[in-house]
Coordinates of C-alpha atoms in Angstrom, one line a residue:
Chain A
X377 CA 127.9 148.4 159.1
X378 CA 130.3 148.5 162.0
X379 CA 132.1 151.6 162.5
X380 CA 136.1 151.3 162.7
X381 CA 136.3 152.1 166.7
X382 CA 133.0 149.7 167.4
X383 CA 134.4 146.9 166.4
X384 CA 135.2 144.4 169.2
X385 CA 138.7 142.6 169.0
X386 CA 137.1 139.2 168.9
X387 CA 135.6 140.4 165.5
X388 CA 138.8 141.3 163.9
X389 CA 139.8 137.6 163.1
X390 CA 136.1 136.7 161.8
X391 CA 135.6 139.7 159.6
X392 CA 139.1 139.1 158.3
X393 CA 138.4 135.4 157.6
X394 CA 134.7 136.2 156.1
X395 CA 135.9 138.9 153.6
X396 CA 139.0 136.0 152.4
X397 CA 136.1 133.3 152.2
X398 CA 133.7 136.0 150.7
X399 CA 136.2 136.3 148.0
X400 CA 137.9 132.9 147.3
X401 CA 134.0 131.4 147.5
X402 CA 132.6 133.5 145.2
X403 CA 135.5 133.4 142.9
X404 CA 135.7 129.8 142.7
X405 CA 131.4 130.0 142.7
X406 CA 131.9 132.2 139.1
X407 CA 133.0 128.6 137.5
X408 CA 130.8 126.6 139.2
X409 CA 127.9 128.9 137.9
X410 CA 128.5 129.4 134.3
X411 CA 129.6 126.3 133.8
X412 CA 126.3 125.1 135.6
X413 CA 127.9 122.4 137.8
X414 CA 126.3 123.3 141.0
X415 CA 125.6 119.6 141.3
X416 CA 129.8 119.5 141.7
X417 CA 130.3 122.1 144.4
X418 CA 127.6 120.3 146.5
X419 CA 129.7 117.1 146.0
X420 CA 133.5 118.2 146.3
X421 CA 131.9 120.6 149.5
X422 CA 130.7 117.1 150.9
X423 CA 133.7 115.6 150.2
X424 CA 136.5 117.8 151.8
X425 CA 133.5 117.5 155.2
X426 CA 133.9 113.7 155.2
X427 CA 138.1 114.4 154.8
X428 CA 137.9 117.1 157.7
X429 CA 135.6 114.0 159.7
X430 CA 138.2 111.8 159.1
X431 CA 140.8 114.4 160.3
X432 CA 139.0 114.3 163.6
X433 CA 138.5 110.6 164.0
X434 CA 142.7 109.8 162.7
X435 CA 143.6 112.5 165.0
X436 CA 144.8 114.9 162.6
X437 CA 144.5 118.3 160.9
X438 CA 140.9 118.4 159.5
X439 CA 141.6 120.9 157.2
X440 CA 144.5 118.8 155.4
X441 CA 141.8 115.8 155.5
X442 CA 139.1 118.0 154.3
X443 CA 142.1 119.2 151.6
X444 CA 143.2 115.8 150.5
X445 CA 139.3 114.4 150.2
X446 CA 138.4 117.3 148.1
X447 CA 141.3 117.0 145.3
X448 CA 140.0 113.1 145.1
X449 CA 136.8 113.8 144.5
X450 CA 137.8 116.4 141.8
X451 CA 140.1 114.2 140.5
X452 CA 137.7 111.2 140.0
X453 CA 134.6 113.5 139.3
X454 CA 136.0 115.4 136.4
X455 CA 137.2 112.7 134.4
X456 CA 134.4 110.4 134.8
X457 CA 132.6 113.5 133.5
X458 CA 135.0 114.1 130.4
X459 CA 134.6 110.4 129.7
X460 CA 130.9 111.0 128.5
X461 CA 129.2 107.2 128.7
X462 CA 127.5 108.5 132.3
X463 CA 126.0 112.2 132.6
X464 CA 127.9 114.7 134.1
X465 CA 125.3 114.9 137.0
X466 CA 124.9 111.4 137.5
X467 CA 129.1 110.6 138.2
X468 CA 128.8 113.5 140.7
X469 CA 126.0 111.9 142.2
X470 CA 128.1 108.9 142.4
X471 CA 130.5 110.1 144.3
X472 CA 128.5 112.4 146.5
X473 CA 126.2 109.8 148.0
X474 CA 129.4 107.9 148.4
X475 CA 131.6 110.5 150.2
X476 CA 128.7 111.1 152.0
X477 CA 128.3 107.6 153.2
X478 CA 131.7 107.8 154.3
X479 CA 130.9 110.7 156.4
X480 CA 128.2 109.3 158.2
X481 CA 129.8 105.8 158.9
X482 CA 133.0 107.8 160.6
X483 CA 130.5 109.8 162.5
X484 CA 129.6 106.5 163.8
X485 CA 133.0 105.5 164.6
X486 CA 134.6 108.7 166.2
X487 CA 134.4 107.7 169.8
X488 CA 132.6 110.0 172.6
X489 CA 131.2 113.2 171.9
X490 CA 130.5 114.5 168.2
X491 CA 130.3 118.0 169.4
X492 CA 133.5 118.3 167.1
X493 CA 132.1 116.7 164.0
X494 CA 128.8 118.6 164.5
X495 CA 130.7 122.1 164.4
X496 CA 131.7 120.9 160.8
X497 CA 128.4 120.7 159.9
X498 CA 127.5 123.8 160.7
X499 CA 131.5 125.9 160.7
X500 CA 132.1 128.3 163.3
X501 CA 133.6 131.6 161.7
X502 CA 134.1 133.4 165.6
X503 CA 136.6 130.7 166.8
X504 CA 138.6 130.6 163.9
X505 CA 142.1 130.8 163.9
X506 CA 145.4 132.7 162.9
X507 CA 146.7 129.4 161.2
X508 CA 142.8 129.4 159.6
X509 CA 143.3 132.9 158.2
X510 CA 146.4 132.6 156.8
X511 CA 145.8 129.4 154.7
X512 CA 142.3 131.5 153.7
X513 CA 144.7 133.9 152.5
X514 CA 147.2 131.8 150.8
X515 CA 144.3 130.3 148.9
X516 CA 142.5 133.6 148.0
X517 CA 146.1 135.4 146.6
X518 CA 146.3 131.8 144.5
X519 CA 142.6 131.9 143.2
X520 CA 143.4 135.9 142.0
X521 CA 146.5 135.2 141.1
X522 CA 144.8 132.7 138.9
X523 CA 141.5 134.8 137.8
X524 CA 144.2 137.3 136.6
X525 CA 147.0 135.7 135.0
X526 CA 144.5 133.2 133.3
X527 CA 141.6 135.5 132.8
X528 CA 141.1 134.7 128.9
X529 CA 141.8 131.2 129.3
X530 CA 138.8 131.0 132.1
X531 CA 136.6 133.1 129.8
X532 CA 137.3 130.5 127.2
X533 CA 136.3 127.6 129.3
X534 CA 133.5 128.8 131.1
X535 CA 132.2 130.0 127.8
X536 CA 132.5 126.5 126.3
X537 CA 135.1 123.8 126.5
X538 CA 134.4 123.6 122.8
X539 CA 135.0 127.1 122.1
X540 CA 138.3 127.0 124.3
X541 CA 139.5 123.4 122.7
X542 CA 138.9 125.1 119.0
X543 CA 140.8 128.2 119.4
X544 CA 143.7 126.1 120.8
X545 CA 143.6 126.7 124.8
X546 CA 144.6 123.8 127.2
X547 CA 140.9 123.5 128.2
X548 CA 141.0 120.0 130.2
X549 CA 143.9 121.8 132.0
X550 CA 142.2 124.9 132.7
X551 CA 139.3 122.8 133.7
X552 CA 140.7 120.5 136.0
X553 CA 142.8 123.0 137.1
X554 CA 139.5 125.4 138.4
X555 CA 138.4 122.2 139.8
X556 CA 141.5 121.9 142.3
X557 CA 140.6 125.5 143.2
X558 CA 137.1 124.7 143.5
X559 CA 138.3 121.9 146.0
X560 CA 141.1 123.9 147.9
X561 CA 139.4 126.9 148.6
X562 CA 136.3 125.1 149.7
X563 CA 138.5 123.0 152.1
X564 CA 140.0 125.7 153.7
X565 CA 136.5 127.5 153.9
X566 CA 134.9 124.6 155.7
X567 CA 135.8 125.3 158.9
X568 CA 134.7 129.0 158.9
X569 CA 131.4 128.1 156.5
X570 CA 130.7 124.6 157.6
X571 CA 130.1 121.8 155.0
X572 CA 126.5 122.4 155.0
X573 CA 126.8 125.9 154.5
X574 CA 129.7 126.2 152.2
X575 CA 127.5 125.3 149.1
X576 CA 125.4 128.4 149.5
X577 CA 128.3 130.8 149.7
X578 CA 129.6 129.2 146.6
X579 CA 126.4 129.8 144.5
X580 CA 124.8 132.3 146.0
X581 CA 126.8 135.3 145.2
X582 CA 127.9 134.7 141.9
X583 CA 124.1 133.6 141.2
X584 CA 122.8 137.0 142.1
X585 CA 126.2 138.4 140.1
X586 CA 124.6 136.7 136.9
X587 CA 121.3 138.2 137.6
X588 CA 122.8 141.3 137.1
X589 CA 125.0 141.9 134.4
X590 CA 125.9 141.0 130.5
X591 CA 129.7 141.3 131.1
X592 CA 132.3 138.9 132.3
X593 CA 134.2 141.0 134.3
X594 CA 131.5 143.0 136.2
X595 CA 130.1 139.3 137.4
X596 CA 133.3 138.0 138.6
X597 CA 133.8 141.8 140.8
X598 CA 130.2 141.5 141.3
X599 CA 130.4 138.3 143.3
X600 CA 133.6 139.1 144.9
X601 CA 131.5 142.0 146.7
X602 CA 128.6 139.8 147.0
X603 CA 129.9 137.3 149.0
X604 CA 131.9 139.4 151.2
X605 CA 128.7 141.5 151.7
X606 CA 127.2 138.2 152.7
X607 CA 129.9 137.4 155.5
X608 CA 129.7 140.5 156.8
X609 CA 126.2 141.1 156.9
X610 CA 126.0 137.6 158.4
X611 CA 128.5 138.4 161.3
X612 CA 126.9 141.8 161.7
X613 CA 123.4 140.4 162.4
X614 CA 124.9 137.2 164.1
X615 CA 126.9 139.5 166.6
X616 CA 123.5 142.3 166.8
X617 CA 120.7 139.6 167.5
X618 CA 123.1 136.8 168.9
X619 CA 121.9 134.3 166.3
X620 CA 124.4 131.8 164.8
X621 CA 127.0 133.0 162.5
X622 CA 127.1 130.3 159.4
X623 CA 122.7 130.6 159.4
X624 CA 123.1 134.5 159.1
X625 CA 125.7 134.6 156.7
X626 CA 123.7 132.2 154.4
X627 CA 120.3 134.1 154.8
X628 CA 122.1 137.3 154.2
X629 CA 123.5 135.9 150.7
X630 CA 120.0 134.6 149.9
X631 CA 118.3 137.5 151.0
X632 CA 120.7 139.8 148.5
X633 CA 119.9 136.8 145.7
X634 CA 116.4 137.5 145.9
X635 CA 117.2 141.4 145.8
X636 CA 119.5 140.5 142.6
X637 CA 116.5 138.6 141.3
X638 CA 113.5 141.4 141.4
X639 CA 116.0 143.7 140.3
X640 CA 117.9 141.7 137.3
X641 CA 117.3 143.3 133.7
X642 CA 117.5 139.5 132.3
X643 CA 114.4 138.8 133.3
X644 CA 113.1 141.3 131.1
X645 CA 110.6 139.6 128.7
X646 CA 112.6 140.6 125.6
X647 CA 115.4 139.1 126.3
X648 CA 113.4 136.1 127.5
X649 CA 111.7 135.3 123.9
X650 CA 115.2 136.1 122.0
X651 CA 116.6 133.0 123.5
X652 CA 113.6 130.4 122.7
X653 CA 113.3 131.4 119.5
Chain B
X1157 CA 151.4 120.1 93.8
X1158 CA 152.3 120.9 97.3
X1159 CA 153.2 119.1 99.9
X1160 CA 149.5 118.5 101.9
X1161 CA 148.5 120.4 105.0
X1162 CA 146.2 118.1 106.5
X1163 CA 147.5 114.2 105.8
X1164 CA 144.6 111.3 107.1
X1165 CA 145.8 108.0 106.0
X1166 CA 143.8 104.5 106.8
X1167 CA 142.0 106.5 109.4
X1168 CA 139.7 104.2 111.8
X1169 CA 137.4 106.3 114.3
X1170 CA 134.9 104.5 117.1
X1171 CA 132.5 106.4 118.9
X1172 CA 130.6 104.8 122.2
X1173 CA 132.1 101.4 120.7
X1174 CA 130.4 101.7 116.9
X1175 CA 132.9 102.0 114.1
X1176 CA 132.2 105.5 112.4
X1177 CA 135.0 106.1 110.0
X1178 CA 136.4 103.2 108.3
X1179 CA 139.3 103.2 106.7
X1180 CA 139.4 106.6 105.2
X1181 CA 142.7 108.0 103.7
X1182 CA 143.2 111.3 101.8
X1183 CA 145.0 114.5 101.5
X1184 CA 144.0 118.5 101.7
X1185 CA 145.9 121.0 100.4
X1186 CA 147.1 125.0 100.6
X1187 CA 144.5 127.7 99.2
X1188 CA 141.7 124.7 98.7
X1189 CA 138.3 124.7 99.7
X1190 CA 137.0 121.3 99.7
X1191 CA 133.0 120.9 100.5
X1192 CA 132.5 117.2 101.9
X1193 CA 128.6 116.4 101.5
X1194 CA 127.1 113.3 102.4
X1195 CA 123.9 111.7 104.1
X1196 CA 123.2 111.7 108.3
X1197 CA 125.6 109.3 109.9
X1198 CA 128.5 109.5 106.8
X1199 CA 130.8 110.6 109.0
X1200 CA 131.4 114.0 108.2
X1201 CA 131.5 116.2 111.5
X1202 CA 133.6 112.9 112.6
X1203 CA 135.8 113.7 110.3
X1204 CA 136.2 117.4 111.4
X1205 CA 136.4 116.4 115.2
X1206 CA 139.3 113.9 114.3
X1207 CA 141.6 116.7 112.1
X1208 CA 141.1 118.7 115.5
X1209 CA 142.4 116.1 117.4
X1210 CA 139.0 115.1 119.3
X1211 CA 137.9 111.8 118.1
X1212 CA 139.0 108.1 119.4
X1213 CA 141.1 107.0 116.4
X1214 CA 141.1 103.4 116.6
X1215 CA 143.6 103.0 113.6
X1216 CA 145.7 105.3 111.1
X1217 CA 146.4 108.7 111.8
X1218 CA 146.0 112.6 111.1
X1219 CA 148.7 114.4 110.7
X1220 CA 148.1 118.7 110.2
X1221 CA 151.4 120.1 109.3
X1222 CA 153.5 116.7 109.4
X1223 CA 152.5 116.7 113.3
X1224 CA 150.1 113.7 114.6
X1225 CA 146.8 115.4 116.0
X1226 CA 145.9 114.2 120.1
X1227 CA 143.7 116.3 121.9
X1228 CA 146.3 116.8 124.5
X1229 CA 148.1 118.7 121.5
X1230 CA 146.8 121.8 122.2
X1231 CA 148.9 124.3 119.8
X1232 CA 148.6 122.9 117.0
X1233 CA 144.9 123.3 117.0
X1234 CA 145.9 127.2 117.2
X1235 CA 146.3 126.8 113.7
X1236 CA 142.6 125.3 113.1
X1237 CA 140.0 127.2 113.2
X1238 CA 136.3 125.8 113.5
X1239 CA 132.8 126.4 113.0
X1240 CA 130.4 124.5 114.7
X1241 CA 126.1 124.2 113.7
X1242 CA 125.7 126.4 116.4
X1243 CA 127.3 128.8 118.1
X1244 CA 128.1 127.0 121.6
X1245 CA 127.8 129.7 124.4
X1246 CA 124.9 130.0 126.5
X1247 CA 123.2 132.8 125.2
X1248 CA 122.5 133.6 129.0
X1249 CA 126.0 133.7 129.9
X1250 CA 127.3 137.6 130.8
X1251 CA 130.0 138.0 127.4
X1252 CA 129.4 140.6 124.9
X1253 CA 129.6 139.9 120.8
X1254 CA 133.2 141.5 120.8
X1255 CA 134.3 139.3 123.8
X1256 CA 133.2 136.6 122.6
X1257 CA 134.8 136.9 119.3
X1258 CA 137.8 137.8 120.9
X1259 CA 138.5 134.4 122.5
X1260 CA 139.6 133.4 119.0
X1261 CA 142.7 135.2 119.9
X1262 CA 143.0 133.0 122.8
X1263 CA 145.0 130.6 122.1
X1264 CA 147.2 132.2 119.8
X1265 CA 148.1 134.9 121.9
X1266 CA 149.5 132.5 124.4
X1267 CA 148.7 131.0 127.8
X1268 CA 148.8 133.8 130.5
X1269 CA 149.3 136.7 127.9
X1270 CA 146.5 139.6 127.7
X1271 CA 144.9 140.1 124.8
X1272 CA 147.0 143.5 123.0
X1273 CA 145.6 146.1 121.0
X1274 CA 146.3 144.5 118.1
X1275 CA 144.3 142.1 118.6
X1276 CA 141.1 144.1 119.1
X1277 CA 142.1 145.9 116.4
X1278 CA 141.7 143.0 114.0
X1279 CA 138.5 142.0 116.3
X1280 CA 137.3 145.6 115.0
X1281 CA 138.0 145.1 111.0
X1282 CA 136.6 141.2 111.0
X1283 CA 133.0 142.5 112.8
X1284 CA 133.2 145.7 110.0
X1285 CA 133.7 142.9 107.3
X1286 CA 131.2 140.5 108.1
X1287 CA 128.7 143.6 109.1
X1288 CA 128.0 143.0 112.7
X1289 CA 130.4 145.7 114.2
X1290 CA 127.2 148.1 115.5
X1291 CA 126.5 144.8 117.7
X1292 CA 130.1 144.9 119.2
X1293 CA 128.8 145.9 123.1
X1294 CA 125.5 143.7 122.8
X1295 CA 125.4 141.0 125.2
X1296 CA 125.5 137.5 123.0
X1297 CA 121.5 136.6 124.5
X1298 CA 120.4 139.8 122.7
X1299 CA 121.0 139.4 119.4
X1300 CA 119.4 136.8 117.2
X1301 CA 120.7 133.2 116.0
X1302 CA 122.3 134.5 112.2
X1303 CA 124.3 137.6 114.3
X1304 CA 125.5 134.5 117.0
X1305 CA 126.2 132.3 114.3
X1306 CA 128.3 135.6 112.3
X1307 CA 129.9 136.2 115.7
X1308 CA 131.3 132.3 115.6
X1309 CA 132.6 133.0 112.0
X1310 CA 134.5 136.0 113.4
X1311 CA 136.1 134.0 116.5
X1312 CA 137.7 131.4 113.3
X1313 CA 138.5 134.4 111.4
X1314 CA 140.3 136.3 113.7
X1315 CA 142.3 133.2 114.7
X1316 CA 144.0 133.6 111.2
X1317 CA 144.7 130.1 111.1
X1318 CA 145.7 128.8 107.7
X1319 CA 143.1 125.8 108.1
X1320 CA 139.4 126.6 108.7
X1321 CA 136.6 124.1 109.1
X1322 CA 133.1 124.4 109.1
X1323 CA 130.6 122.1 110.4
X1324 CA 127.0 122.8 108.8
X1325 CA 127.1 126.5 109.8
X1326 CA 124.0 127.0 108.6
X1327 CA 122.1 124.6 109.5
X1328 CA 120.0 126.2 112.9
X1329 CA 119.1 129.0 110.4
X1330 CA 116.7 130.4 108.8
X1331 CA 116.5 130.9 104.9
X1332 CA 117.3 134.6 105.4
X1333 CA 120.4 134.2 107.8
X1334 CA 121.2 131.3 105.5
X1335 CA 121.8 133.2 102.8
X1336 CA 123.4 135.9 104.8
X1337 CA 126.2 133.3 105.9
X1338 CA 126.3 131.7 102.9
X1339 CA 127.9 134.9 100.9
X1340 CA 130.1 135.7 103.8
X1341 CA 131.4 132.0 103.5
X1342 CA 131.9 132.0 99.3
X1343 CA 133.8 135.6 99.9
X1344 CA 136.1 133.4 102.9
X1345 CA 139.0 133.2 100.1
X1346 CA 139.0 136.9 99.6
X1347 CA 139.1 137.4 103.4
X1348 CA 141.7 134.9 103.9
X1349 CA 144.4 132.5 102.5
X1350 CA 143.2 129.0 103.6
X1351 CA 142.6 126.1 103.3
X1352 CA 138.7 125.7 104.3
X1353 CA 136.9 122.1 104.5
X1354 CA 133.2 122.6 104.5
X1355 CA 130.4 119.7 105.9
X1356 CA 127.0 119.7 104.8
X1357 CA 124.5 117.7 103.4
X1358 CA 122.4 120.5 102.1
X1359 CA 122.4 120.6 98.3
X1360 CA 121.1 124.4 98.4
X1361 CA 123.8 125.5 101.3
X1362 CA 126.7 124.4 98.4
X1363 CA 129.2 127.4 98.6
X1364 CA 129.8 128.7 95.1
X1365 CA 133.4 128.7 94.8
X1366 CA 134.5 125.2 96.2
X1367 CA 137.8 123.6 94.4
X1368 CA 136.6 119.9 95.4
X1369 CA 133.9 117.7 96.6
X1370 CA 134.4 115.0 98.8
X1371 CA 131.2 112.6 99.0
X1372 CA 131.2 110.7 101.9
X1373 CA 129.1 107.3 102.5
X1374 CA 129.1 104.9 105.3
X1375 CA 132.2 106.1 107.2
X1376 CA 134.8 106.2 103.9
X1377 CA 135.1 108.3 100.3
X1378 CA 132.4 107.2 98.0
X1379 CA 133.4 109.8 95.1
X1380 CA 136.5 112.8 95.5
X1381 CA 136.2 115.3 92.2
X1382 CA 135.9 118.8 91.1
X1383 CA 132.0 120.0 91.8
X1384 CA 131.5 119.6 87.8
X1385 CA 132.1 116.2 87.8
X1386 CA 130.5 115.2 90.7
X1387 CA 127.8 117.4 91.2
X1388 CA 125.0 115.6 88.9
X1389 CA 121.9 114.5 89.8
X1390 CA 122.4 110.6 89.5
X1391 CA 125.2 111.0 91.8
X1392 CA 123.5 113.2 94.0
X1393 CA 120.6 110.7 93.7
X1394 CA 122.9 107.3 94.7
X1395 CA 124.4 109.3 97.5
X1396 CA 121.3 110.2 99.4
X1397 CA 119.0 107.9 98.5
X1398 CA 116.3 110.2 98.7
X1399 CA 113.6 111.0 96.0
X1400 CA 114.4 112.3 92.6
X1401 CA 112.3 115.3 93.2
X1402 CA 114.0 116.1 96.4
X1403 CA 117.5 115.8 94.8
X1404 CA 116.7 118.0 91.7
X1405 CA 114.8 121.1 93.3
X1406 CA 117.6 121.3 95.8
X1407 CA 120.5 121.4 93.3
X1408 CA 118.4 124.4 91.5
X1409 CA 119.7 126.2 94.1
X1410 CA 123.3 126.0 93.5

């Protein structure tokens, strides 16, 4: 890709911040894929970009907006979801068109140019900043530290929150707990990522992770190299063909999805008729 | 006799506002495998879910070892294991036979501790027992329904908890599988000291060396016995409701 001595300076702080997003988004994508709650990345990643708006309108630090927005929507979308009368996907949707109308009404109100607001949309990983990298790297440290220390706990939950309740694991803890993560990292990711784009660095690595393998661990490295792969492939062709960053960075994670796709053994037709029978 | 394990007394469950247990109040005991049979809607799996903890109780209370069940009670469910109809995990989900039967050491090996060689160890002898060890590196969406369902007896079987329950584990089988189960589950008080409650409401899934039947009816006891007693056909025939044909040719079985 780039060879050490061609790197340009002004790289150095965008391939730093895409391998720590690369990491903590495909981490915290791991749990939002197995446990098949895309539906909830796509809504907490809404939220903290309605929190980050109202940063910008308030006058203060979008990221702690984005921050704060994205806890409350884990917070009220998880145990809306435990309590079971609505479907899981139909509370998130609840609060998704809802943060979302939020978003577009203090669009509305932030006075003069949106050119601000707009890069949120859309993220900007080449202007980003020391202060940017080092909460990235707070939050990536945290989500291994966490991965590690509560690896069979994780397992358990992603597995089933049945399996995890009956062998005596804190599982709504665990659960809410990857939630939070889910929410922090993808706060601190918005400005890099964007909040449109965020969602597809969350699923797309750890998607094409779970094309390709049968073992826990393997996915989880899997998408860690994935999504790093994907930043900097993306910043690599962005900076090449002087295309935007976010777009490139997306495409490249869907481009290696497709390649994890042809290649996956699970599509194999064996497998396929074991698990309708 | 000893002082009970499990202790439910006036025990009042709701589920989406509709009463499902009503009143119900008994006792279960060291070493005793109780089967509890009854029709669809009796309340049985309720009555699992609310000795782990996971039901609203309305009124009464659970107690397993003298302490009040809550699902925020975590630990104390490390000493209940259970058997659901089907195994839960995603047969598509990346997690191999021996993983997966590993988890029952989960809990008890403590929040934030790895999983020691001990423990995989016993994973090792409990696949060797129940004849699934040559499936120990398959992934959990290539083997069939019976092995998934024998990897699910392992996870409660590893857990060595003194209380095991079992919700219909046979019931997404076929008669082969069935079977296959079935003799694993009447050898469970060779392979361990327990006390095991059993829910089913198939008269030729009855496992051969129960202590007690517990007949359930419309959310409470109906009849509590020793299977000679209770198991007869006019009993059998009152508690269902079903034909007398059906009743008979399924009790053959047993």
């Amino acid at each position: 890709m780039f060879s050490f001595l061609e790197i340009p300076g002004y790289l150095i702080k965008p391939l730093t911040a895409g391998f720590l997003t690369g990491i903590s988004c495909s981490l915290v994508g791991v749990f939002i894929v197995t446990t098949h709650l895309s539906f909830l990345g796509i809504c907490i990643a809404h939220s903290a970009f309605t929190g980050a708006l109202l940063g910008i309108w308030l006058n203060f630090n979008p990221t702690l907006g984005a921050l704060i927005f994205s806890l409350i929507a884990s917070a009220i979308v998880g145990p809306l979801a435990d309590r079971g009368e609505l479907s899981p996907d139909t509370s998130t949707g609840i609060v998704f068109s809802t943060m979302l109308g939020l978003a577009f009404l203090i669009i509305g109100l932030i006075p003069g140019s949106k050119s601000s607001a707009m890069n949120l949309f859309w993220g900007n990983i080449l202007t980003v900043s020391y202060t940017d990298i080092l909460l990235l790297a707070i939050v990536t440290i945290f989500l291994i530290g966490i991965f590690t220390f509560l690896y069979k706990e994780i397992q358990a939950v992603l597995c089933h929150r049945n399996i995890a309740i009956a062998v005596g694991i804190p599982s709504a803890l665990i659960f809410y707990l990857m939630l939070i993560a889910t929410g922090v990292s993808i706060a601190v990711s918005l400005q890099t990522v964007g909040g449109l784009l965020i969602y597809s660095l969350l699923l797309n690595p750890s998607a094409s992770a779970y094309q390709l393998t049968y073992k826990f661990k393997t996915m989880i490295l899997l998408s860690i190299s994935f999504g790093v792969m994907s930043c900097w492939g993306g910043i690599w062709v962005s900076y090449k063909f002087n295309l935007p960053t976010g777009a490139c960075i997306i495409l490249t994670s869907s481009i290696i999805f497709i390649l994890c796709s042809i290649f996956s053994p699970k599509k194999d037709k064996k497998f396929k008729d074991q698990n309708n029978d | 006799m000893d002082s009970p394990i499990i202790e439910i007394k006036d025990l009042v469950t709701t589920y989406y506002g509709n009463t499902v247990i009503k009143g119900l109040s008994t006792n279960f005991y060291h070493n005793q495998f109780t089967v509890i049979l009854g029709p669809n809607g009796s309340g049985k799996t309720t009555l699992l879910k609310s000795i782990l903890g996971l039901c609203n109780i309305a009124s009464g209370e659970v107690k397993v070892f003298g302490e009040k069940v809550h699902k925020w009670k975590y630990k104390i469910r490390r000493r209940i294991a259970y058997v659901s109809q089907v195994e839960n995990i995603d047969p598509r989900l990346p997690i191999t036979i021996e993983e997966s039967v590993l988890l029952g050491r989960a809990g008890v090996r403590g929040l934030g501790k790895p999983y020691t060689k001990n423990d995989r160890e016993l994973v090792t002898q409990i696949l060797e027992r129940l004849g699934i060890a040559h499936l120990r590196e398959k992934p959990i969406g290539k083997v069939s329904g019976g092995e998934r369902q024998k990897a699910s007896i392992a996870r409660a079987l590893v857990q060595e908890a003194p209380i095991i329950l079992m919700d219909e584990p046979t019931a997404s089988l076929d008669p082969n599988a069935q079977l296959e189960i079935l003799s694993i589950i009447n050898n469970l008080k060779e392979l361990h000291k327990n006390t095991t409650i059993y829910v089913t409401h198939e008269l030729a899934e009855l496992p051969e060396k129960c202590d007690r039947i517990i007949m359930l009816k419309d959310g409470n006891i109906w009849r509590d016995g020793n299977p000679e007693e209770l198991l007869n056909e006019d009993l059998l025939l009152e508690l269902y409701g079903g034909s007398d044909f059906c009743c008979r040719d399924r009790l053959k079985h047993h």
